[in-house]
Each structure stands twice: as structure tokens, then as C-alpha cells.
Tab-separated table of C-alpha atoms and ligand atoms in Angstrom:
chain	number	residue	atom	x	y	z
A	1	MET	CA	27.232	14.483	43.543
A	2	ALA	CA	26.899	11.290	41.787
A	3	ALA	CA	29.376	9.873	39.392
A	4	HIS	CA	28.058	10.420	35.546
A	5	VAL	CA	27.907	8.229	32.820
A	6	THR	CA	31.260	8.289	30.623
A	7	ARG	CA	31.365	7.858	26.909
A	8	ILE	CA	32.430	4.397	25.103
A	9	LYS	CA	36.602	4.842	24.181
A	10	GLY	CA	36.562	5.228	20.428
A	11	PHE	CA	33.180	6.431	20.426
A	12	ALA	CA	32.809	10.340	20.126
A	13	ASP	CA	30.094	13.046	21.141
A	14	MET	CA	30.093	15.511	17.972
A	15	PHE	CA	28.474	19.528	18.853
A	16	PRO	CA	28.828	21.989	16.016
A	17	PRO	CA	31.538	22.761	14.741
A	18	ASP	CA	32.044	19.038	14.107
A	19	SER	CA	28.146	18.307	13.367
A	20	ASP	CA	28.247	20.941	10.596
A	21	ALA	CA	30.952	19.760	9.720
A	22	PHE	CA	29.179	16.389	8.805
A	23	THR	CA	26.217	17.756	7.705
A	24	PHE	CA	27.692	19.622	5.470
A	25	MET	CA	29.047	17.108	4.124
A	26	GLU	CA	26.184	14.631	3.854
A	27	ALA	CA	24.123	17.908	2.249
A	28	THR	CA	27.434	18.286	-1.168
A	29	ALA	CA	26.620	14.145	-1.487
A	30	ARG	CA	23.381	14.126	-1.348
A	31	ARG	CA	24.291	17.695	-4.446
A	32	VAL	CA	27.671	15.844	-6.239
A	33	PHE	CA	25.439	12.071	-5.539
A	34	GLY	CA	22.245	12.995	-7.412
A	35	ARG	CA	23.290	14.649	-10.040
A	36	CYS	CA	24.631	11.404	-11.479
A	37	GLY	CA	21.774	9.065	-10.718
A	38	PHE	CA	22.182	8.338	-6.866
A	39	VAL	CA	18.862	7.192	-5.153
A	40	GLU	CA	20.024	6.724	-0.888
A	41	LEU	CA	19.478	3.378	0.657
A	42	ARG	CA	19.244	4.134	5.008
A	43	THR	CA	20.422	0.227	6.472
A	44	PRO	CA	20.415	-1.186	9.570
A	45	VAL	CA	24.011	-1.056	11.812
A	46	LEU	CA	22.677	-4.320	12.936
A	47	GLU	CA	23.400	-7.489	10.890
A	48	PHE	CA	23.565	-10.888	11.434
A	49	THR	CA	27.744	-11.964	11.905
A	50	ASP	CA	27.563	-14.576	8.281
A	51	LEU	CA	26.723	-11.765	6.278
A	52	PHE	CA	30.533	-10.159	7.142
A	53	ARG	CA	32.439	-13.124	7.519
A	54	ARG	CA	30.923	-13.779	3.871
A	55	SER	CA	31.389	-11.162	1.964
A	56	ILE	CA	34.423	-9.100	4.321
A	57	GLY	CA	36.052	-12.537	4.162
A	58	GLU	CA	37.320	-14.814	7.377
A	59	GLU	CA	40.469	-13.820	7.123
A	60	THR	CA	40.519	-10.406	6.813
A	61	ASP	CA	41.758	-8.159	9.863
A	62	VAL	CA	38.164	-6.506	10.298
A	63	VAL	CA	36.478	-9.889	10.462
A	64	GLN	CA	39.367	-11.891	12.579
A	65	LYS	CA	40.092	-8.764	15.183
A	66	GLU	CA	37.853	-5.733	14.742
A	67	MET	CA	33.943	-6.718	14.484
A	68	PHE	CA	31.555	-5.404	17.420
A	69	THR	CA	29.967	-9.493	17.823
A	70	PHE	CA	27.854	-10.741	19.946
A	71	PRO	CA	25.076	-13.102	20.969
A	72	ASP	CA	20.811	-12.078	20.652
A	73	ARG	CA	18.362	-12.671	24.048
A	74	ASN	CA	17.834	-15.758	21.238
A	75	ASP	CA	22.078	-16.053	20.646
A	76	ARG	CA	22.226	-15.560	17.466
A	77	LEU	CA	24.915	-13.584	16.278
A	78	MET	CA	24.912	-9.837	15.441
A	79	THR	CA	27.604	-7.961	14.313
A	80	LEU	CA	27.365	-3.949	14.063
A	81	ARG	CA	27.961	-2.966	10.864
A	82	PRO	CA	31.575	-2.044	10.269
A	83	GLU	CA	31.376	-1.233	6.868
A	84	ALA	CA	28.098	-0.548	4.401
A	85	THR	CA	29.017	-2.539	1.211
A	86	ALA	CA	28.252	-5.911	2.445
A	87	GLY	CA	24.286	-4.499	4.292
A	88	VAL	CA	23.966	-3.022	0.701
A	89	MET	CA	24.592	-5.420	-1.046
A	90	ARG	CA	21.764	-7.339	0.946
A	91	ALA	CA	19.236	-4.944	0.598
A	92	TYR	CA	19.706	-5.154	-2.767
A	93	ILE	CA	19.441	-9.453	-3.226
A	94	GLU	CA	16.162	-8.784	-0.846
A	95	ASP	CA	15.107	-5.873	-2.743
A	96	ALA	CA	15.743	-7.820	-6.430
A	97	ARG	CA	16.262	-4.747	-7.124
A	98	HIS	CA	18.286	-6.816	-10.130
A	99	THR	CA	14.415	-7.438	-11.588
A	100	ARG	CA	13.791	-3.551	-11.718
A	101	GLU	CA	16.571	-1.587	-13.170
A	102	SER	CA	19.628	-3.078	-15.002
A	103	VAL	CA	21.871	-0.281	-12.778
A	104	SER	CA	21.178	0.463	-9.196
A	105	ARG	CA	23.241	3.337	-7.994
A	106	LEU	CA	23.096	3.621	-4.655
A	107	PHE	CA	23.815	5.779	-2.160
A	108	THR	CA	24.661	5.408	2.121
A	109	THR	CA	26.059	7.715	5.273
A	110	GLY	CA	25.600	6.778	9.362
A	111	PRO	CA	28.513	4.558	11.659
A	112	MET	CA	30.030	2.234	11.692
A	113	PHE	CA	31.980	0.000	13.898
A	114	ARG	CA	35.290	-1.267	14.141
A	115	TYR	CA	37.420	-2.769	17.211
A	116	GLU	CA	40.549	-0.761	16.270
A	117	ARG	CA	43.259	0.465	18.369
A	118	PRO	CA	41.494	4.487	18.840
A	119	GLN	CA	44.083	6.888	18.015
A	120	LYS	CA	44.190	10.410	15.564
A	121	GLY	CA	41.472	9.774	12.311
A	122	ARG	CA	41.084	6.115	14.148
A	123	MET	CA	37.060	5.761	16.085
A	124	ARG	CA	35.973	2.613	16.599
A	125	GLN	CA	32.966	4.287	15.494
A	126	PHE	CA	33.130	6.378	13.172
A	127	HIS	CA	31.248	7.394	9.540
A	128	GLN	CA	31.290	7.126	6.647
A	129	ILE	CA	29.431	8.098	3.178
A	130	ASN	CA	29.328	5.421	0.373
A	131	CYS	CA	28.368	4.619	-3.030
A	132	GLU	CA	27.596	1.734	-4.911
A	133	CYS	CA	26.808	1.156	-8.517
A	134	LEU	CA	25.813	-2.456	-9.552
A	135	GLY	CA	24.899	-4.025	-12.699
A	136	SER	CA	28.032	-2.975	-15.346
A	137	HIS	CA	30.762	-4.667	-15.783
A	138	SER	CA	32.396	-1.254	-17.730
A	139	PRO	CA	35.063	0.424	-16.947
A	140	TYR	CA	33.091	3.584	-18.068
A	141	ALA	CA	31.284	2.591	-14.358
A	142	ASP	CA	34.413	2.482	-12.394
A	143	ALA	CA	35.583	5.839	-13.701
A	144	ASP	CA	32.352	7.235	-13.469
A	145	MET	CA	33.175	6.392	-9.307
A	146	ILE	CA	36.456	7.807	-9.507
A	147	VAL	CA	35.536	11.282	-11.551
A	148	MET	CA	32.667	11.922	-8.732
A	149	LEU	CA	34.391	10.792	-5.790
A	150	MET	CA	37.197	13.107	-6.822
A	151	ARG	CA	34.735	16.270	-7.736
A	152	PHE	CA	32.892	15.876	-4.578
A	153	LEU	CA	36.368	16.159	-2.437
A	154	ARG	CA	36.425	18.693	-4.376
A	155	GLU	CA	32.928	20.749	-3.442
A	156	ILE	CA	34.074	19.491	0.060
A	157	GLY	CA	36.826	22.366	-0.273
A	158	LEU	CA	39.275	19.272	-0.777
A	159	THR	CA	42.081	19.464	-3.692
A	160	ASP	CA	45.844	18.156	-1.529
A	161	LEU	CA	44.931	14.949	-2.353
A	162	SER	CA	46.143	11.215	-4.035
A	163	LEU	CA	44.660	8.819	-6.156
A	164	LYS	CA	45.551	5.302	-5.604
A	165	ILE	CA	44.544	2.856	-7.743
A	166	ASN	CA	45.798	-0.541	-8.921
A	167	SER	CA	43.779	-3.811	-10.541
A	168	LEU	CA	44.271	-7.711	-8.298
A	169	GLY	CA	42.986	-9.109	-11.544
A	170	CYS	CA	40.076	-11.566	-11.783
A	171	ALA	CA	39.995	-15.276	-10.798
A	172	THR	CA	41.563	-16.906	-14.189
A	173	CYS	CA	44.768	-14.228	-13.669
A	174	ARG	CA	44.505	-13.890	-9.160
A	175	PRO	CA	45.829	-17.491	-8.080
A	176	VAL	CA	48.370	-17.029	-10.909
A	177	PHE	CA	49.676	-14.082	-9.498
A	178	LYS	CA	48.779	-15.361	-5.571
A	179	LYS	CA	51.488	-17.818	-6.740
A	180	ALA	CA	54.535	-16.351	-8.059
A	181	LEU	CA	54.053	-13.856	-5.214
A	182	VAL	CA	53.508	-17.271	-2.076
A	183	ASP	CA	57.264	-18.498	-3.987
A	184	TYR	CA	58.781	-15.097	-3.899
A	185	LEU	CA	58.646	-14.324	-0.155
A	186	SER	CA	58.884	-18.756	0.917
A	187	GLY	CA	62.562	-17.429	-0.249
A	188	LEU	CA	61.756	-14.451	2.316
A	189	ALA	CA	59.904	-16.203	5.185
A	190	GLY	CA	62.737	-19.229	5.155
A	191	GLN	CA	65.118	-16.253	6.448
A	192	GLY	CA	63.572	-15.841	9.243
A	193	GLN	CA	62.930	-11.587	7.313
A	194	LEU	CA	58.982	-11.361	7.476
A	195	CYS	CA	57.104	-10.192	10.308
A	196	GLU	CA	55.192	-12.593	12.252
A	197	ASP	CA	52.326	-10.542	10.824
A	198	CYS	CA	52.688	-11.562	7.801
A	199	THR	CA	54.210	-14.937	7.683
A	200	ARG	CA	50.678	-16.364	8.349
A	201	ARG	CA	49.423	-14.081	5.831
A	202	MET	CA	52.290	-15.400	3.464
A	203	GLN	CA	49.611	-18.521	4.052
A	204	THR	CA	46.206	-17.217	4.382
A	205	ASN	CA	46.209	-13.559	2.595
A	206	PRO	CA	49.389	-13.879	0.707
A	207	LEU	CA	48.165	-10.152	-1.413
A	208	ARG	CA	48.469	-8.781	1.781
A	209	VAL	CA	51.675	-8.666	2.791
A	210	LEU	CA	51.999	-6.241	0.024
A	211	ASP	CA	50.614	-3.720	1.993
A	212	CYS	CA	52.248	-4.055	5.713
A	213	LYS	CA	53.167	-1.536	7.202
A	214	GLN	CA	56.519	-2.084	9.408
A	215	GLU	CA	59.944	-0.690	6.792
A	216	SER	CA	61.593	-3.808	7.053
A	217	CYS	CA	58.608	-5.975	4.931
A	218	ARG	CA	58.222	-3.139	2.751
A	219	SER	CA	61.987	-3.110	1.721
A	220	LEU	CA	62.003	-6.900	1.148
A	221	THR	CA	58.814	-7.195	-0.719
A	222	ASP	CA	59.789	-3.851	-3.412
A	223	LYS	CA	60.889	-6.336	-5.575
A	224	ALA	CA	57.654	-8.864	-5.131
A	225	PRO	CA	56.470	-9.664	-8.690
A	226	HIS	CA	53.352	-6.879	-9.687
A	227	LEU	CA	50.139	-8.277	-10.132
A	228	LEU	CA	50.357	-6.033	-13.436
A	229	ASP	CA	53.233	-8.164	-14.734
A	230	TYR	CA	50.453	-11.402	-14.687
A	231	THR	CA	46.739	-9.612	-15.403
A	232	CYS	CA	44.830	-11.099	-17.812
A	233	PRO	CA	44.450	-9.545	-20.682
A	234	ASP	CA	41.031	-8.794	-20.705
A	235	CYS	CA	42.040	-7.633	-16.864
A	236	ARG	CA	44.848	-5.047	-18.300
A	237	GLN	CA	41.929	-4.035	-21.060
A	238	HIS	CA	39.983	-2.808	-18.310
A	239	PHE	CA	42.369	-0.855	-15.926
A	240	GLU	CA	43.499	0.598	-18.882
A	241	THR	CA	40.287	2.107	-19.863
A	242	VAL	CA	39.821	3.097	-16.332
A	243	LEU	CA	43.861	5.069	-16.481
A	244	ARG	CA	42.960	5.922	-20.208
A	245	LEU	CA	39.188	7.300	-18.623
A	246	LEU	CA	40.449	9.036	-16.118
A	247	ASP	CA	43.512	10.726	-18.195
A	248	ALA	CA	40.759	12.384	-20.581
A	249	GLU	CA	38.675	14.021	-17.263
A	250	LYS	CA	42.419	15.490	-15.755
A	251	VAL	CA	42.193	13.544	-12.655
A	252	ASP	CA	45.712	12.239	-11.478
A	253	TYR	CA	46.830	8.828	-10.504
A	254	THR	CA	49.477	6.931	-8.695
A	255	VAL	CA	48.942	2.925	-9.196
A	256	ASP	CA	50.039	1.717	-6.880
A	257	HIS	CA	51.223	-1.962	-6.751
A	258	ARG	CA	50.981	-2.543	-3.330
A	259	LEU	CA	47.395	-1.505	-2.773
A	260	VAL	CA	45.192	-4.651	-1.949
A	261	ARG	CA	42.869	-3.461	0.340
A	262	GLY	CA	41.883	-5.215	3.248
A	263	LEU	CA	38.440	-6.228	2.633
A	264	ASP	CA	38.693	-9.483	0.313
A	265	TYR	CA	35.403	-9.131	-2.146
A	266	TYR	CA	37.648	-7.324	-4.311
A	267	CYS	CA	38.345	-7.304	-8.700
A	268	ARG	CA	39.742	-5.245	-10.865
A	269	THR	CA	39.868	-1.627	-10.033
A	270	THR	CA	40.750	-1.540	-6.222
A	271	PHE	CA	41.819	2.778	-5.270
A	272	GLU	CA	42.035	4.716	-2.680
A	273	VAL	CA	42.092	8.663	-2.370
A	274	VAL	CA	44.392	10.106	1.140
A	275	SER	CA	46.413	13.245	2.280
A	276	GLY	CA	49.988	14.139	3.975
A	277	ASN	CA	48.497	15.981	6.222
A	278	ILE	CA	46.592	14.185	8.923
A	279	GLY	CA	49.161	11.493	10.536
A	280	SER	CA	48.951	7.532	9.809
A	281	GLN	CA	46.205	7.359	9.466
A	282	SER	CA	45.478	9.231	5.352
A	283	ALA	CA	43.302	6.811	3.404
A	284	VAL	CA	40.738	9.308	3.175
A	285	ALA	CA	38.391	6.425	0.846
A	286	GLY	CA	39.062	3.815	-0.548
A	287	GLY	CA	36.993	1.435	-3.330
A	288	GLY	CA	36.539	-0.640	-5.893
A	289	ARG	CA	35.319	-3.763	-8.427
A	290	TYR	CA	33.892	-6.635	-6.938
A	291	ASP	CA	32.021	-8.737	-9.829
A	292	GLY	CA	31.537	-11.499	-7.533
A	293	LEU	CA	30.595	-10.506	-4.238
A	294	VAL	CA	26.573	-10.510	-4.875
A	295	LYS	CA	26.443	-13.771	-6.344
A	296	SER	CA	28.795	-15.341	-3.433
A	297	LEU	CA	25.893	-14.043	-1.237
A	298	GLY	CA	22.787	-15.965	-2.916
A	299	GLY	CA	21.818	-12.818	-5.282
A	300	PRO	CA	22.218	-12.686	-9.010
A	301	ASP	CA	25.713	-12.816	-10.586
A	302	VAL	CA	25.575	-8.877	-10.542
A	303	PRO	CA	28.783	-7.081	-10.792
A	304	GLY	CA	29.645	-3.880	-8.747
A	305	VAL	CA	31.948	-1.257	-8.308
A	306	GLY	CA	32.094	1.463	-5.332
A	307	PHE	CA	33.156	3.951	-2.473
A	308	ALA	CA	33.226	4.349	0.890
A	309	CYS	CA	34.683	8.367	2.577
A	310	GLY	CA	35.686	8.264	6.404
A	311	MET	CA	33.924	11.050	7.360
A	312	GLU	CA	36.139	12.055	10.117
A	313	ARG	CA	39.360	12.070	8.212
A	314	LEU	CA	37.797	14.275	5.375
A	315	ALA	CA	36.387	17.064	8.351
A	316	LEU	CA	40.018	16.674	9.935
A	317	LEU	CA	40.882	18.269	6.456
A	318	LEU	CA	37.803	20.501	5.925
A	319	PRO	CA	38.604	24.517	7.374
A	320	GLN	CA	36.772	25.415	10.471
A	321	ARG	CA	33.216	26.581	9.754
A	322	THR	CA	31.776	29.762	11.435
A	323	ALA	CA	28.101	29.686	12.837
A	324	PRO	CA	25.771	31.947	10.750
A	325	ARG	CA	25.521	35.106	12.661
A	326	PRO	CA	21.517	35.059	14.294
A	327	CYS	CA	19.459	38.526	13.005
A	328	PHE	CA	18.031	39.190	16.334
A	329	TYR	CA	18.052	38.556	20.341
A	330	MET	CA	14.784	39.347	22.169
A	331	VAL	CA	14.505	41.053	25.471
A	332	GLY	CA	11.496	42.087	27.360
A	333	MET	CA	12.233	43.884	30.306
A	334	ASP	CA	8.888	42.202	32.472
A	335	ASP	CA	6.278	39.196	32.111
A	336	ALA	CA	4.072	41.561	30.159
A	337	ALA	CA	6.895	42.199	27.678
A	338	ARG	CA	8.225	38.872	27.334
A	339	GLU	CA	4.343	38.217	26.170
A	340	VAL	CA	4.507	40.058	23.870
A	341	CYS	CA	8.471	39.202	22.802
A	342	PHE	CA	7.733	35.686	22.816
A	343	GLY	CA	4.780	36.655	19.762
A	344	LEU	CA	7.564	39.339	18.472
A	345	THR	CA	10.095	36.490	18.021
A	346	GLN	CA	7.608	33.229	16.345
A	347	ARG	CA	6.537	36.378	13.827
A	348	LEU	CA	10.583	37.006	12.441
A	349	ARG	CA	11.353	32.954	12.782
A	350	GLU	CA	8.526	33.342	10.494
A	351	ALA	CA	9.633	35.240	7.865
A	352	GLY	CA	12.534	33.260	7.732
A	353	LEU	CA	14.597	35.353	10.247
A	354	HIS	CA	17.336	33.086	12.717
A	355	GLY	CA	17.307	34.527	16.582
A	356	GLU	CA	16.017	33.544	19.404
A	357	MET	CA	14.792	35.329	23.428
A	358	HIS	CA	15.993	35.731	25.884
A	359	ILE	CA	15.209	33.210	29.328
A	360	GLY	CA	17.905	33.681	30.559
A	361	GLU	CA	17.819	34.096	34.425
A	362	GLY	CA	19.335	37.754	35.804
A	363	GLY	CA	18.233	41.439	35.128
A	364	PHE	CA	18.058	44.106	32.178
A	365	LYS	CA	21.696	44.519	31.984
A	366	SER	CA	22.807	40.241	32.160
A	367	SER	CA	20.234	40.522	28.672
A	368	MET	CA	22.239	42.875	27.169
A	369	ARG	CA	25.045	40.721	27.749
A	370	GLN	CA	23.755	37.544	26.401
A	371	ALA	CA	22.645	39.402	23.297
A	372	GLY	CA	26.278	41.041	22.996
A	373	LYS	CA	27.223	36.954	23.858
A	374	SER	CA	24.279	35.652	21.167
A	375	GLY	CA	26.269	37.655	18.233
A	376	ALA	CA	23.275	38.921	17.042
A	377	ARG	CA	22.979	41.793	14.561
A	378	PHE	CA	19.802	43.587	16.383
A	379	CYS	CA	19.103	43.659	20.162
A	380	LEU	CA	14.646	44.144	20.045
A	381	ILE	CA	13.820	45.548	23.207
A	382	ILE	CA	11.046	45.939	25.040
A	383	GLY	CA	9.981	47.393	28.102
A	384	PRO	CA	7.038	48.729	29.687
A	385	ASP	CA	6.530	51.737	27.594
A	386	GLU	CA	6.890	50.566	24.381
A	387	LEU	CA	4.282	47.743	25.375
A	388	ALA	CA	2.003	50.618	26.300
A	389	ALA	CA	2.511	52.325	22.324
A	390	GLY	CA	3.455	49.093	21.024
A	391	THR	CA	6.780	50.152	19.793
A	392	VAL	CA	10.253	47.902	19.722
A	393	VAL	CA	13.258	49.192	20.081
A	394	VAL	CA	15.836	48.819	17.431
A	395	LYS	CA	20.118	48.118	18.342
A	396	ASN	CA	22.144	47.669	15.857
A	397	MET	CA	24.624	46.051	18.011
A	398	ASP	CA	27.556	45.977	15.185
A	399	SER	CA	27.339	50.619	15.531
A	400	GLY	CA	24.926	50.686	18.613
A	401	GLU	CA	22.726	52.817	16.795
A	402	GLN	CA	19.050	52.456	18.199
A	403	GLN	CA	15.445	53.389	17.372
A	404	ALA	CA	11.923	52.543	18.277
A	405	MET	CA	9.457	51.378	15.778
A	406	PRO	CA	5.637	49.861	15.909
A	407	GLN	CA	6.225	46.259	16.048
A	408	SER	CA	4.316	45.565	12.924
A	409	SER	CA	6.908	47.027	10.793
A	410	VAL	CA	9.886	45.008	12.314
A	411	VAL	CA	9.825	41.925	10.710
A	412	GLU	CA	9.243	44.430	7.427
A	413	HIS	CA	12.208	46.136	8.254
A	414	LEU	CA	14.826	43.669	9.756
A	415	ALA	CA	13.646	41.610	7.188
A	416	SER	CA	15.546	44.921	4.262
A	417	PHE	CA	19.044	44.193	5.819
A	418	PRO	CA	21.011	42.456	3.176
A	419	GLY	CA	22.057	39.183	5.309
A	420	GLY	CA	18.910	39.969	7.725
A	421	GLY	CA	17.540	36.080	7.001
A	422	GLU	CA	19.066	32.715	7.761
A	423	HIS	CA	21.484	32.565	6.183
A	424	GLU	CA	24.586	35.255	5.360
B	501	HAM	P1	37.290	0.651	4.007
B	501	HAM	O1	38.382	1.461	2.885
B	501	HAM	O2	38.125	-0.451	4.580
B	501	HAM	O3	36.477	0.220	2.957
B	501	HAM	O4	36.856	2.075	4.305
B	501	HAM	C1	37.123	3.653	4.159
B	501	HAM	C2	36.757	4.226	4.568
B	501	HAM	O5	36.648	4.659	6.093
B	501	HAM	C3	38.994	4.911	4.847
B	501	HAM	O6	39.134	5.089	3.932
B	501	HAM	C4	38.755	5.203	5.507
B	501	HAM	O7	38.410	7.256	5.243
B	501	HAM	C5	37.250	5.495	6.579
B	501	HAM	N1	37.798	4.489	8.133
B	501	HAM	C6	37.789	2.870	7.901
B	501	HAM	N2	38.319	2.760	9.072
B	501	HAM	C7	37.928	3.553	10.057
B	501	HAM	C8	37.869	3.987	11.909
B	501	HAM	N3	38.462	2.817	12.072
B	501	HAM	N4	37.633	5.662	11.701
B	501	HAM	C9	37.760	6.474	10.805
B	501	HAM	N5	37.620	5.840	10.012
B	501	HAM	C10	37.698	4.325	9.498
B	501	HAM	C11	35.124	0.061	3.255
B	501	HAM	O8	35.179	0.330	4.484
B	501	HAM	C12	35.046	-0.399	2.084
B	501	HAM	N6	33.129	-0.599	1.561
B	501	HAM	C13	34.953	1.072	0.727
B	501	HAM	C14	33.825	0.605	-0.688
B	501	HAM	C15	32.809	0.472	-1.257
B	501	HAM	N7	34.437	-0.675	-1.582
B	501	HAM	C16	33.031	-0.836	-2.696
B	501	HAM	N8	32.393	-0.163	-2.336
């Protein structure tokens, strides 16, 4: 046998029940976000590399190490999207959406690509459910997004999650904080105590030192200055309003001064939702405000706030979904009977009933075994006698009882059983 072509490392195929879990999450997201005025935007998975460099930031791990980037046939650099926000901003600008609506609420879902080391909850192709609210500076927008995110998580059945929140300040107050942080860290680096990555980050992206996972760096930054002590009055008031609105909605949170996020476009509010039950890749959702982003990409000066959920990580937390039980399994005992079975199967499905006809190999015994395996509530059998009489034998697979009835009344008969329809 020829060797088969394998899938790419970090990329997954998804059969049920995994694919069912994804469908369920997407359907719930459409319902919950739709109620809040979100409309669905679908953007391409491939974009010019420049889009991500300019939005996510040259110094981020995503741009430096994790992008799937390659030249196309005309030598233009292309990248498989590592996240959705940048593409949504590009689409928003190209569509001149701000000229038609003062606030845009855009929902996107699909595959993202990051060249990371695969492990539990971390894939090279993964899927996000992403929401962006563009056009409002108001802290009400931030709070509305967070409340909506938590509602979505609750509606898919997840309640044992923690929300972490922080403010990254703005162009006025963040530089003051950065300087205080670098001054503090320089003292430490002088003693050679920060890890190699953090020593580099100190020059390029000092805030990231705060979320280094290395225990040694963490204990060193325990006493580092807190951004919240440096925020300007406007940023402070914005943050306090967001927290007050969350309190009013009884959304629990922890203010976490280490929450700086891995993408450069954030300002003011940032947040993450984490789970204690899926190992080290614990963030199931993350987001924040990004007021300068649209402008920096050549668009109008429109503020925004958004988040993305990681679907693979959410799926790890969802209970296993059970497939809906089929209503019928149709068995024809010879070719002539099978032709009648074929038509009857179509009529049952048109009536909304869920089932299949035996099309596999083997004799009557093996088709009855398949009927049992299918989990169907009823097995419908047509042999030469039934064919001649225009009847069908209906066998209740739970009780074993069977009765013959006219083919013309089987649709009505099965539909009358509670739960006989498509979904139980
Ligand atoms: P992010 O924190 O980079 O934010 O990703 C959001 C979520 O995607 C993470 O919390 C995680 O659940 C999931 N995720 C990220 N990388 C992987 C991976 N390699 N494998 C599996 N899941 C992963 C963003 O992407 C921002 N664009 C969110 C946002 C939207 N901010 C504003 N608007």
C-alpha cells in the first residue's frame, strides 16, 4: 500500500463530537452576539504581511516568531492571519464603514495560524470567535463587551472561569510608566537576574517583562511599579467606570497588573478569561481597547474595543455532546423492496424525521445488526410479503415489539412519537 499523506503538525481534523462542539459554540455566539447588535463579517485568511506588522507590532512574539509568512508567485509577502482583529480593521477601513454607522459591531469566526510549539490547547491552526466594537470611546462599550463575553461563556455552559482585567493607560501616561518600569528593571538586569528574553524585552517591549512566565522573573517583578499607579485622570476614570459597571452586573474579576497582553495595539482596558482546568494554556479569551489602531492603519481616527475566544480551549472545557438519536433505520430485503425503501426514506426525511437506509453489504442479519448499532428508535423492514401488501414492518428497537402497517401511514405514525423528529 502506498504511504498516505499525513496532516501538518499542529493542524487538526475535526470529526464529531469535536466538530459538533464547534457548531454549537458558533450557533450560541451568533445568538448571543446578535442580540447585542453584532453582524457577521467574514474576512480572508490570507493578508499582506504588512497588515500584521503594522497592527500587532514588530516587536511582538507573534510577528517576530509565529507567523506563517511566504512570498506569493509575484514575490509579495503574504501571511496566514494569526488573529482576526487586523483583518477586521482593514475590511472596516476599505468598506468606509464609519461613513455609514457611528458604531460598528462586527463578529468573525474561523481559523487562525501561529507557528507555536504545539501542546494541549495550543495549535498552529486554531479557531477564534472574535468580536470588535468600533466607534465608541465610552467605558460603557468596554463593559458591554465584557458582560457579553461572560454571558456567551455562561450560555455554552462554562461558569468556572476567572476574569482578569487591567488598564494599560494611553499615549500620555504609558510612557511615564514605561520609564519607571525600565528604571526599576535596569537595576535588576544590572545584577543579571532577568531571563535572556526579558533582558531583550527591556529595550524593545518592557511591559512584556511583567507577564514573563519564568518563576525567577516573576518574583523579581513582584515589586515592580504598577501601571495603575501611573494612569492619567482620564484613564483612571475610564477604568473605574468599567469596573463599576461590571460590579453592577455582578461580574467577578481580579485586577491583574501583569496583564499586558501579547499584541501591541492595546490601550486602556485589557482583559483575559482563564480556566484552572486545562493546563498551562489557560487563557480561553482575551481582548481590550485599541483606540489608535484604525488610524495607524491609514483609516479614520476611530476607537475600538474587542476580544477573541479560543475555540479549541473552550472545547476542552465543554461536556461531551451526545449525538441526536436517529428515529429510523430502513431495511429492504431484496432489490425490489429496496426501491420502495428508498422512496419511503425520502418521505420520512421530508417530514423532518432523522434516519438512514441500509446501503451497506451483507444479508438481512447484518442489516439488522447495523440497525441496532445506529441507535435508531425504529427499524423499518420491507420484504417480499410487505412489498406485495404495500405494508412495512415497524420494529420498536427498545421494546422489540413489531407491527405491520400500510406504507402510506408510516410517516404519520413515526412523527407522532414524542422525540421522533430530528432532534431529541
Ligand atoms: P489573543 O490573546 O492573542 O488575542 O488570542 C485570543 C485567544 O485565542 C486566546 O485567549 C486563546 O484562547 C486563543 N489562542 C491564541 N493562540 C492560540 C493557539 N496557538 N492555539 C489555540 N488557541 C489559541 C487576540 O488574538 C486578539 N486579536 C483578541 C482581540 C480582539 N483583541 C481585540 N479584539
